[in-house]
Coordinates of C-alpha atoms in Angstrom, one line a residue:
M1 CA -3.7 7.0 -2.8
N2 CA -3.8 6.0 -6.3
T3 CA -2.4 2.5 -6.4
T4 CA -1.0 1.2 -9.8
V5 CA -1.4 -2.4 -9.8
I6 CA 0.9 -4.3 -12.2
E7 CA -0.9 -7.3 -13.6
L8 CA 1.5 -9.8 -14.8
T9 CA 0.8 -13.4 -16.1
A10 CA 3.6 -15.8 -15.5
E11 CA 4.7 -17.4 -18.8
K12 CA 5.1 -20.9 -18.7
P13 CA 8.8 -22.0 -17.5
Q14 CA 10.9 -22.5 -20.5
P15 CA 13.5 -25.3 -20.7
A16 CA 16.7 -24.0 -19.2
V17 CA 20.2 -24.8 -19.3
P18 CA 21.0 -26.5 -15.8
S19 CA 23.7 -25.1 -13.7
A20 CA 26.7 -27.3 -13.6
K21 CA 26.7 -27.3 -9.9
L22 CA 22.9 -28.1 -9.5
L23 CA 22.1 -31.1 -11.7
K24 CA 20.3 -32.9 -9.2
P25 CA 16.5 -32.1 -9.1
L26 CA 15.3 -30.0 -6.1
T27 CA 12.2 -29.8 -4.2
G28 CA 10.4 -26.6 -4.4
A29 CA 11.4 -25.5 -1.0
E30 CA 15.2 -26.2 -1.8
A31 CA 14.8 -24.3 -5.0
L32 CA 13.4 -21.3 -3.1
M33 CA 16.3 -21.3 -0.9
Q34 CA 18.8 -21.6 -3.6
A35 CA 16.8 -18.9 -5.6
L36 CA 17.3 -16.6 -2.6
V37 CA 21.0 -17.4 -2.4
E38 CA 21.5 -16.7 -6.0
E39 CA 19.6 -13.4 -5.7
G40 CA 22.2 -12.3 -3.0
V41 CA 19.8 -12.2 0.0
E42 CA 21.5 -12.3 3.1
T43 CA 18.8 -11.9 5.8
I44 CA 15.2 -13.2 6.1
F45 CA 12.8 -12.0 8.9
G46 CA 10.2 -14.7 9.4
Y47 CA 8.0 -16.9 11.7
P48 CA 7.3 -20.6 10.9
G49 CA 4.0 -22.4 10.6
G50 CA 2.4 -25.5 9.1
A51 CA 1.8 -24.2 5.4
I52 CA 5.5 -22.9 5.1
M53 CA 7.0 -25.9 7.2
P54 CA 8.8 -27.5 4.2
V55 CA 10.6 -24.3 3.4
Y56 CA 11.6 -24.0 7.0
D57 CA 12.9 -27.6 6.8
A58 CA 15.0 -26.7 3.7
L59 CA 16.2 -23.6 5.4
Y60 CA 17.8 -25.7 8.1
D61 CA 20.4 -26.6 5.7
Y62 CA 21.1 -23.2 4.4
Q63 CA 21.9 -21.5 7.7
D64 CA 25.4 -20.9 6.7
R65 CA 24.2 -18.9 3.7
L66 CA 20.9 -17.3 4.8
N67 CA 20.6 -15.4 8.2
H68 CA 17.1 -16.1 9.4
I69 CA 15.8 -13.9 12.2
L70 CA 12.9 -15.3 14.3
V71 CA 10.6 -12.3 15.0
R72 CA 7.8 -12.4 17.6
H73 CA 4.9 -11.6 15.4
E74 CA 4.5 -11.4 11.6
Q75 CA 3.9 -7.5 11.6
G76 CA 7.4 -7.4 13.3
A77 CA 8.8 -9.2 10.3
A78 CA 7.3 -6.8 7.9
H79 CA 8.4 -3.6 9.7
A80 CA 12.0 -5.1 10.3
A81 CA 12.1 -5.8 6.6
E82 CA 11.1 -2.3 6.0
G83 CA 14.0 -0.9 8.2
Y84 CA 16.4 -3.2 6.5
A85 CA 15.3 -1.9 3.2
R86 CA 15.3 1.8 4.2
V87 CA 19.0 1.8 5.2
T88 CA 20.4 -0.7 2.6
G89 CA 18.3 0.0 -0.6
R90 CA 17.8 -3.6 -1.1
A91 CA 14.5 -5.5 -0.7
G92 CA 13.7 -6.8 2.8
V93 CA 12.6 -10.3 2.9
C94 CA 9.7 -11.8 5.1
L95 CA 9.0 -15.6 5.4
V96 CA 5.5 -16.6 6.9
T97 CA 2.9 -19.3 7.0
S98 CA -0.6 -19.0 5.5
G99 CA -3.8 -17.5 7.0
P100 CA -3.1 -15.4 10.0
G101 CA 0.7 -15.4 9.2
A102 CA 0.0 -13.8 6.0
T103 CA -2.7 -11.4 7.1
N104 CA -0.4 -10.1 9.9
L105 CA 1.8 -8.9 7.3
V106 CA -0.8 -6.8 5.8
T107 CA -0.1 -3.5 7.8
G108 CA 3.6 -3.6 6.9
I109 CA 2.9 -4.4 3.3
A110 CA 0.5 -1.3 3.1
D111 CA 3.1 0.7 4.8
A112 CA 5.8 -0.3 2.5
L113 CA 3.6 0.5 -0.7
I114 CA 2.8 4.1 0.2
D115 CA 6.5 4.9 1.3
S116 CA 8.0 3.1 -1.8
T117 CA 9.9 0.5 0.3
P118 CA 11.1 -2.6 -1.6
M119 CA 10.0 -5.9 0.1
V120 CA 9.6 -9.4 -0.9
C121 CA 7.0 -11.3 1.1
L122 CA 7.2 -15.2 0.8
V123 CA 3.9 -16.7 2.2
G124 CA 3.0 -20.4 2.7
Q125 CA -0.3 -21.6 1.3
V126 CA -2.4 -24.8 1.5
A127 CA -2.0 -27.4 -1.1
M128 CA -3.5 -26.6 -4.6
K129 CA -6.2 -29.4 -4.4
L130 CA -7.5 -27.5 -1.1
L131 CA -7.6 -24.1 -2.6
G132 CA -11.2 -22.6 -2.3
T133 CA -12.2 -25.3 0.3
D134 CA -11.7 -23.2 3.4
A135 CA -9.0 -25.5 4.4
F136 CA -7.4 -24.9 7.8
Q137 CA -5.5 -21.6 7.8
E138 CA -6.4 -20.8 4.2
T139 CA -6.8 -17.2 3.1
D140 CA -7.1 -15.6 -0.2
V141 CA -3.6 -14.0 0.1
I142 CA -3.7 -12.8 -3.4
G143 CA -7.1 -11.1 -3.2
V144 CA -6.3 -9.6 0.1
T145 CA -2.9 -8.1 -0.9
M146 CA -3.7 -7.1 -4.5
P147 CA -4.5 -3.4 -3.7
I148 CA -1.5 -3.0 -1.5
T149 CA 1.2 -4.8 -3.5
K150 CA 3.3 -3.7 -6.6
W151 CA 2.7 -7.3 -7.6
N152 CA 1.6 -10.7 -6.3
Y153 CA 1.6 -14.1 -7.5
Q154 CA 0.6 -17.5 -6.5
I155 CA 3.0 -20.4 -7.2
T156 CA 1.5 -23.8 -7.6
S157 CA 4.3 -25.7 -9.2
A158 CA 8.0 -26.1 -8.1
D159 CA 9.1 -25.5 -11.5
E160 CA 7.8 -21.9 -11.3
I161 CA 10.0 -20.9 -8.5
P162 CA 13.2 -19.7 -10.0
E163 CA 11.6 -17.4 -12.7
I164 CA 9.0 -16.1 -10.3
I165 CA 11.4 -15.4 -7.3
A166 CA 13.8 -13.6 -9.8
K167 CA 10.8 -11.5 -11.1
A168 CA 9.7 -10.7 -7.6
F169 CA 12.9 -9.1 -6.7
Y170 CA 13.2 -7.2 -10.0
L171 CA 9.6 -5.7 -9.6
A172 CA 10.3 -4.9 -5.8
Q173 CA 13.5 -3.1 -6.5
S174 CA 13.1 -1.3 -9.9
G175 CA 11.3 1.8 -10.8
R176 CA 9.3 3.1 -8.0
P177 CA 10.2 0.4 -5.2
G178 CA 7.5 -1.5 -3.5
P179 CA 6.4 -4.7 -1.9
V180 CA 5.8 -7.9 -3.6
V181 CA 4.0 -10.9 -2.3
I182 CA 4.6 -14.6 -3.5
D183 CA 2.0 -17.1 -2.2
I184 CA 3.5 -20.6 -2.4
T185 CA 1.2 -23.7 -2.2
K186 CA 2.3 -26.5 0.0
N187 CA 2.5 -29.0 -2.9
A188 CA 4.8 -26.6 -4.8
Q189 CA 7.1 -26.7 -1.8
V190 CA 7.4 -30.6 -1.4
E191 CA 7.4 -31.7 -5.1
L192 CA 10.6 -32.1 -7.0
M193 CA 11.2 -29.9 -10.0
T194 CA 11.0 -31.6 -13.2
R195 CA 14.3 -30.2 -14.4
A196 CA 17.6 -29.2 -13.0
F197 CA 17.5 -25.8 -11.0
H198 CA 18.7 -22.9 -13.1
Y199 CA 18.5 -19.2 -11.9
Q200 CA 18.8 -16.2 -14.0
K201 CA 18.2 -12.7 -12.4
C202 CA 15.4 -10.9 -14.1
E203 CA 16.3 -7.7 -15.9
K204 CA 13.0 -6.7 -17.6
V205 CA 9.4 -7.7 -17.7
S206 CA 7.6 -7.1 -20.9
S207 CA 4.4 -5.4 -19.5
Y208 CA 6.4 -3.3 -17.1
R209 CA 8.9 -0.8 -18.4
P210 CA 9.8 1.9 -15.7
R211 CA 11.4 5.0 -17.4
L212 CA 14.7 5.7 -15.9
I213 CA 16.2 8.0 -18.5
P214 CA 13.9 11.2 -18.9
K215 CA 12.9 12.6 -22.3
Q216 CA 15.3 15.4 -23.4
D217 CA 12.4 17.8 -24.3
Q218 CA 11.1 17.4 -20.7
V219 CA 14.6 18.0 -19.2
E220 CA 14.9 21.2 -21.4
K221 CA 11.5 22.7 -20.4
A222 CA 12.2 22.3 -16.9
A223 CA 15.7 23.8 -17.3
E224 CA 14.1 26.8 -19.1
L225 CA 11.6 27.4 -16.3
I226 CA 14.6 27.0 -13.6
N227 CA 16.8 29.6 -15.4
K228 CA 13.9 32.2 -15.8
A229 CA 12.7 32.0 -12.2
K230 CA 13.4 34.8 -9.7
K231 CA 12.1 33.0 -6.5
P232 CA 12.6 29.3 -7.3
Y233 CA 12.0 26.8 -4.5
M234 CA 12.9 23.2 -4.3
L235 CA 10.9 20.5 -2.5
V236 CA 12.9 17.3 -2.0
G237 CA 11.2 13.9 -1.2
H238 CA 12.0 10.3 -0.4
G239 CA 12.9 9.7 -4.1
V240 CA 16.2 11.3 -3.8
L241 CA 17.3 8.8 -1.0
I242 CA 15.7 5.9 -3.1
S243 CA 17.8 6.8 -6.1
K244 CA 21.0 7.4 -4.0
A245 CA 21.1 10.9 -5.6
E246 CA 22.3 12.9 -2.6
K247 CA 25.6 14.0 -4.3
E248 CA 23.7 14.9 -7.5
L249 CA 21.1 16.9 -5.4
L250 CA 24.0 18.8 -3.6
A251 CA 25.8 19.6 -6.8
F252 CA 22.5 20.9 -8.3
V253 CA 21.4 22.9 -5.2
E254 CA 24.9 24.6 -5.0
K255 CA 25.0 25.3 -8.8
T256 CA 21.6 27.0 -8.9
G257 CA 21.5 28.4 -5.5
I258 CA 18.0 27.6 -4.9
P259 CA 16.5 27.3 -1.4
V260 CA 15.6 23.8 -0.5
A261 CA 13.0 22.1 1.8
T262 CA 12.4 18.3 2.3
T263 CA 9.5 16.2 3.0
L264 CA 9.3 14.0 6.1
L265 CA 10.8 11.2 4.4
G266 CA 13.0 13.3 2.4
Q267 CA 14.9 14.5 5.6
S268 CA 18.7 13.7 5.5
A269 CA 19.0 13.9 1.7
L270 CA 20.7 17.3 2.3
S271 CA 22.6 18.0 5.5
D272 CA 20.4 20.1 7.9
D273 CA 23.3 22.5 8.3
H274 CA 23.5 23.4 4.6
P275 CA 23.0 27.1 4.2
L276 CA 20.3 26.6 1.4
Y277 CA 18.3 24.0 3.6
T278 CA 15.2 25.9 4.9
G279 CA 13.7 22.9 6.9
W280 CA 11.1 20.4 6.3
L281 CA 7.6 20.7 4.9
G282 CA 4.2 19.5 6.3
M283 CA 1.7 19.7 9.0
H284 CA 4.3 20.1 11.8
G285 CA 7.1 21.4 9.4
N286 CA 9.0 24.7 9.6
Y287 CA 7.3 27.9 9.5
G288 CA 9.1 29.5 6.6
S289 CA 9.3 26.3 4.7
N290 CA 5.5 26.0 4.6
V291 CA 4.7 29.7 4.3
M292 CA 7.1 30.3 1.3
T293 CA 5.5 27.6 -1.0
N294 CA 2.7 30.3 -1.4
Q295 CA 5.3 33.1 -2.3
C296 CA 7.7 31.4 -4.9
D297 CA 7.3 31.9 -8.6
L298 CA 8.6 28.3 -9.4
L299 CA 8.2 25.2 -7.4
I300 CA 10.4 22.2 -8.2
G301 CA 9.2 19.1 -6.6
I302 CA 11.9 16.2 -6.7
G303 CA 11.1 12.7 -5.8
M304 CA 8.0 13.6 -3.9
R305 CA 4.2 13.2 -4.5
F306 CA 2.6 16.3 -2.9
D307 CA 1.0 14.4 -0.2
D308 CA -1.8 16.1 1.7
R309 CA 0.2 16.5 4.6
V310 CA 2.6 18.7 2.6
T311 CA 0.1 20.7 0.7
G312 CA -2.6 21.1 3.1
N313 CA -5.8 22.3 1.1
A314 CA -4.3 21.5 -2.4
E315 CA -6.7 24.1 -3.9
L316 CA -4.7 26.9 -2.0
F317 CA -1.3 25.4 -2.6
A318 CA 1.3 27.4 -4.6
R319 CA -1.3 28.7 -7.0
Q320 CA 0.9 31.5 -8.0
A321 CA 3.8 29.4 -9.0
K322 CA 4.7 27.3 -12.0
V323 CA 5.6 23.6 -11.2
V324 CA 8.3 21.4 -12.2
H325 CA 7.7 17.8 -11.1
I326 CA 10.5 15.3 -11.2
E327 CA 9.1 11.8 -10.5
I328 CA 9.7 8.2 -11.5
D329 CA 6.1 7.1 -11.2
P330 CA 3.9 8.7 -13.9
A331 CA 0.9 8.1 -12.0
E332 CA 2.0 10.7 -9.5
I333 CA 2.1 13.4 -12.2
D334 CA -0.9 15.8 -12.0
K335 CA -2.5 13.6 -9.5
V336 CA -2.6 16.4 -6.8
I337 CA -0.7 19.3 -8.0
K338 CA -0.7 20.3 -11.9
A339 CA 2.8 20.1 -13.3
D340 CA 3.8 22.8 -15.9
A341 CA 6.8 20.8 -16.6
P342 CA 6.7 17.1 -15.7
V343 CA 10.0 15.2 -16.0
I344 CA 9.5 11.4 -15.8
G345 CA 12.7 9.6 -14.8
D346 CA 15.0 8.4 -12.0
V347 CA 15.8 11.4 -10.0
K348 CA 19.8 10.8 -10.4
E349 CA 19.5 10.6 -14.0
V350 CA 17.2 13.6 -14.2
L351 CA 19.6 15.7 -12.0
N352 CA 22.5 14.7 -14.3
R353 CA 20.9 15.8 -17.4
L354 CA 19.7 19.0 -15.8
M355 CA 23.1 20.0 -14.5
P356 CA 24.7 21.2 -17.9
L357 CA 21.5 23.1 -18.7
V358 CA 20.8 25.1 -15.7
N359 CA 22.6 28.4 -14.9
E360 CA 24.9 29.1 -12.0
N361 CA 22.9 31.6 -9.8
D362 CA 22.9 33.4 -6.5
H363 CA 19.5 33.4 -4.8
T364 CA 20.7 35.0 -1.6
A365 CA 18.1 37.7 -1.5
W366 CA 15.4 35.2 -2.2
R367 CA 16.8 32.8 0.6
N368 CA 16.9 35.7 3.0
E369 CA 13.2 36.1 2.7
F370 CA 12.8 32.7 4.5
R371 CA 14.9 34.0 7.6
K372 CA 12.3 36.4 8.9
Y373 CA 10.1 33.5 9.4
D374 CA 12.8 31.4 10.8
D375 CA 13.5 34.2 13.4
I376 CA 9.7 34.2 14.4
E377 CA 9.6 30.4 14.8
E378 CA 12.9 30.5 16.7
E379 CA 11.1 33.0 19.1
K380 CA 7.7 31.7 19.3
V381 CA 8.3 27.9 19.0
T382 CA 11.9 26.8 19.5
Q383 CA 13.0 28.7 22.4
P384 CA 9.9 27.9 24.5
A385 CA 10.2 24.1 23.5
L386 CA 13.7 24.0 24.6
A387 CA 13.5 26.2 27.7
P388 CA 13.4 24.2 31.2
T389 CA 10.2 26.1 32.1
T390 CA 8.3 23.0 33.3
E391 CA 9.0 20.5 36.2
K392 CA 9.2 17.6 33.7
I393 CA 11.6 17.1 30.8
K394 CA 10.2 18.3 27.4
M395 CA 10.4 15.9 24.3
A396 CA 12.1 18.7 22.3
E397 CA 14.9 19.1 24.8
A398 CA 15.5 15.4 25.0
I399 CA 15.8 15.0 21.2
N400 CA 17.9 18.2 20.9
L401 CA 20.3 16.9 23.5
L402 CA 20.4 13.5 21.9
S403 CA 21.3 15.2 18.5
K404 CA 24.2 17.1 20.0
K405 CA 25.5 13.8 21.7
T406 CA 25.4 11.9 18.5
N407 CA 26.5 14.7 16.2
G408 CA 23.5 14.2 14.1
E409 CA 24.9 11.1 12.5
A410 CA 22.7 8.2 14.2
V411 CA 20.0 6.4 12.4
M412 CA 16.8 7.8 14.0
V413 CA 13.9 5.4 13.7
A414 CA 10.7 7.2 14.8
D415 CA 7.4 5.9 15.6
V416 CA 4.2 7.9 14.8
G417 CA 2.9 10.8 16.8
Q418 CA 4.3 13.9 18.7
H419 CA 7.7 12.2 19.3
Q420 CA 8.0 11.5 15.5
M421 CA 7.3 15.2 14.8
M422 CA 9.8 16.3 17.6
T423 CA 12.4 14.0 16.2
S424 CA 12.1 15.6 12.7
A425 CA 12.1 19.1 14.2
Y426 CA 14.8 18.8 16.9
Y427 CA 17.5 16.2 15.5
E428 CA 19.8 17.8 13.1
F429 CA 20.4 15.2 10.3
K430 CA 23.8 15.3 8.9
K431 CA 24.2 12.0 7.1
P432 CA 21.9 10.5 4.4
H433 CA 19.4 7.7 5.3
S434 CA 19.2 9.0 8.9
L435 CA 15.5 9.0 9.4
V436 CA 13.4 5.9 9.2
T437 CA 9.7 6.4 10.0
S438 CA 6.4 5.5 8.8
G439 CA 5.2 8.3 6.4
G440 CA 2.2 7.8 4.4
L441 CA 0.4 5.1 6.4
G442 CA 1.5 6.5 9.8
T443 CA 1.7 3.0 11.5
M444 CA 2.0 3.1 15.3
G445 CA 4.1 0.2 16.4
F446 CA 6.5 0.6 13.4
A447 CA 9.7 1.8 15.2
L448 CA 10.7 -1.1 17.4
P449 CA 10.9 -3.7 14.7
A450 CA 12.0 -1.3 12.0
A451 CA 15.1 -0.2 14.4
F452 CA 16.1 -3.8 14.7
G453 CA 15.9 -4.2 10.9
A454 CA 17.8 -1.2 10.3
K455 CA 20.6 -2.4 12.8
V456 CA 20.8 -5.6 10.9
G457 CA 21.0 -3.7 7.6
D458 CA 23.9 -1.5 8.8
P459 CA 25.5 -2.6 12.0
S460 CA 28.1 0.1 11.7
R461 CA 25.7 2.8 12.5
E462 CA 24.1 3.8 15.9
V463 CA 20.5 3.1 15.6
I464 CA 18.1 4.8 18.0
A465 CA 14.2 4.0 18.2
I466 CA 12.2 7.0 19.3
I467 CA 8.9 5.7 20.6
G468 CA 5.7 6.9 22.5
D469 CA 4.4 5.0 25.3
G470 CA 1.2 4.2 23.2
C471 CA 3.3 3.0 20.0
F472 CA 5.4 0.9 22.2
Q473 CA 2.8 -1.4 23.4
M474 CA 1.6 -2.3 19.9
T475 CA 4.8 -4.2 19.1
L476 CA 6.8 -4.6 22.3
Q477 CA 7.1 -8.2 22.0
E478 CA 10.0 -7.5 19.4
L479 CA 12.0 -6.9 22.3
G480 CA 12.4 -10.7 22.5
T481 CA 13.8 -10.6 18.9
I482 CA 16.3 -7.8 19.7
A483 CA 17.4 -9.6 22.9
Q484 CA 17.8 -13.0 21.1
N485 CA 20.1 -11.5 18.4
K486 CA 22.0 -9.3 20.8
L487 CA 22.6 -6.4 18.5
P488 CA 22.8 -3.1 20.5
V489 CA 19.5 -1.2 19.3
K490 CA 19.0 1.7 21.5
I491 CA 15.5 2.3 22.5
I492 CA 14.0 5.6 24.1
I493 CA 10.4 5.7 25.1
L494 CA 9.2 9.3 25.5
N495 CA 6.3 8.7 28.2
N496 CA 3.7 11.1 28.7
N497 CA 0.9 8.7 29.6
Y498 CA -1.1 9.9 26.6
L499 CA -1.8 9.2 23.1
G500 CA -0.2 12.4 22.7
M501 CA -1.1 13.5 19.0
V502 CA -4.7 12.5 19.4
R503 CA -4.8 14.5 22.7
Q504 CA -3.2 17.6 21.1
W505 CA -6.1 17.4 18.4
Q506 CA -8.7 16.9 21.1
Q507 CA -7.3 19.9 23.0
L508 CA -7.1 22.2 20.0
F509 CA -10.2 21.3 17.9
F510 CA -12.5 19.4 20.3
E511 CA -12.7 21.8 23.2
R512 CA -10.4 19.7 25.4
R513 CA -12.8 16.8 25.4
Y514 CA -10.2 14.1 26.1
S515 CA -11.9 11.0 24.8
F516 CA -10.0 7.8 25.6
V517 CA -6.5 9.0 25.2
E518 CA -5.1 8.6 28.7
L519 CA -3.1 5.6 29.3
Q520 CA -2.3 3.6 32.4
N521 CA 1.1 2.3 31.6
P522 CA 3.0 -0.9 32.7
D523 CA 6.4 -0.7 34.1
F524 CA 8.4 -0.6 30.8
I525 CA 11.7 -1.2 32.6
T526 CA 10.6 -4.5 34.3
I527 CA 9.1 -5.6 30.8
A528 CA 12.4 -5.0 29.3
K529 CA 14.3 -6.8 32.0
G530 CA 11.8 -9.7 31.5
F531 CA 13.2 -10.0 27.9
G532 CA 16.7 -9.7 29.1
I533 CA 17.2 -5.9 28.0
V534 CA 18.7 -3.6 30.7
G535 CA 17.4 -0.1 31.0
H536 CA 16.3 2.7 33.3
T537 CA 13.9 5.6 33.7
C538 CA 14.9 9.1 33.7
A539 CA 12.3 11.5 35.3
K540 CA 14.5 14.6 36.3
R541 CA 16.0 17.1 34.0
E542 CA 19.3 17.0 35.9
D543 CA 19.6 13.2 35.1
L544 CA 18.9 13.5 31.4
S545 CA 22.3 14.1 30.1
A546 CA 23.8 11.2 32.1
S547 CA 21.1 9.0 31.2
L548 CA 21.6 9.4 27.5
D549 CA 25.3 9.0 28.0
T550 CA 24.5 5.6 29.6
L551 CA 22.2 4.5 26.8
L552 CA 24.8 5.5 24.1
A553 CA 27.6 3.9 25.9
S554 CA 25.8 0.5 26.0
E555 CA 27.2 -2.3 24.1
T556 CA 23.9 -4.2 24.3
P557 CA 20.4 -3.4 23.7
Y558 CA 19.2 -0.7 26.0
L559 CA 15.9 0.8 26.9
L560 CA 15.7 4.5 28.2
E561 CA 12.2 5.5 29.5
I562 CA 12.0 9.3 29.7
I563 CA 9.2 10.8 31.7
V564 CA 8.0 13.8 29.7
E565 CA 5.6 16.8 30.1
Q566 CA 2.0 15.3 29.7
E567 CA 0.3 18.1 27.7
E568 CA 3.3 19.3 25.5
N569 CA 2.1 20.3 22.1
V570 CA 4.0 20.1 18.7
F571 CA 4.1 23.4 16.8
P572 CA 4.2 24.8 14.0
M573 CA 0.9 23.2 12.9
V574 CA -1.1 23.6 9.8
P575 CA -4.8 22.7 10.8
A576 CA -6.4 20.1 8.5
G577 CA -8.1 21.5 5.5
T578 CA -6.4 24.9 5.5
S579 CA -3.6 26.5 3.6
V580 CA 0.0 26.1 4.4
A581 CA 0.0 29.9 4.9
D582 CA -2.4 29.3 7.9
I583 CA 0.1 27.6 9.9
R584 CA -0.1 28.1 13.6
L585 CA 2.7 28.7 15.9
E586 CA 0.8 28.2 19.2

């Protein structure tokens, strides 16, 4: 990934007009709490420790204004913050101590960067005079996280806190969102500010100017290509959801009549039952959606970055087509696929400006060309995957039945692996922001804490975590967080006693040499019970429907383990390094 690091030098704090209600000088820790309140933060996911203890002491007096959720591991805090951010659009907030507390966030920070998820991580640090001495639990957090953050900064004085926190939230949430790390030395937490506290939200940074409004000539060139195209094809990514441009996308699609596919993270930007929706792209995406990228005459990428899991071999991807690329991050333009008409700007703003320039059109004949591939996929992949031809339940039939029972309206938080791909393929998404998963980094263990964070962010929606038996054992301690907070997160483990995706690759490409992929699993239901979460195991097909009903009816957290076919494979599949036209159906 090409990481754009924003190098910012904090300016010396300027004299400020004190807030009338906060004339008393605050400690740095108190200032941090007040800054979070002023920023509109509602929830913090955290874990206390020595170097952040003054902040936690200040938090004691802010419990009526800031909801702190005690996770069981700092990685859980990062993924919970991601889940929260993905359903709310606001930055998730983590609060941890120095050293191992900070380094335990690293996986979640890297995950947030590559998936453009806004997050502010507040990290304790040893006192300024101890920096560089290898003091107890000292780690160079700035050095460690610089390549995986949008911005990071070390606060060494209490007076810096209001300005730096405001800047942190602005950078995390503006432009292409991403994670920010703020490292706060212990002396900065305990010392008094030298002036009265004053907080002003940041609205701009001189060295950082994301372009929201596109250049008119770029928009006009894109519109010209769209209007001339006979076989245009739209590829929609996560950027549409980040921009909250679902309505604009729908209007644009229906005016132009252009067939639409989504990336993995773009799923739910357009309802799966829309007649122009062809499916999703990628290594395990739909047959027609992949093949037709090499048959269109115009490819319109909207809020997506042409990831290698979408393009396959990039040198063989859509060589016959002109390319319009709508993207807020200029670093993504021409990085993988050369754009004939790049449009840099916020997706919502770009679509609004394109709308009056594009012609109403009917591409029904072109859309129908996708359907022959749909029919082939239905016959060779979908029907066999859903047919009760094996003794054990298949992952596909479990997800498909769950989709019907929830009417495609639940927030599905999928971990990484075969179950993730099955969720994308067999759950019919009908509402925006309905799939939360780790895309670019592919982080096993993501789903359990992320599902909890998503439920905190939007308690009104049903949140269901779909997890493999391998993934579950990476962050299962967060069952304690879920139990303590009593939010009814629904958890489904699809248990095949394998690291299923690795096993599939070993079967297909390594002559079935199953090298260290078989799992001897614990009793998941007993473990859940130990945390105070009820659940049961479903091993028979005739019990599946009732088991899902029990899960969905629960008003408390619930864990359903479904024993599934051990060597079920995920198809379609584009083998690594090949063209999307070489997609396999079996």
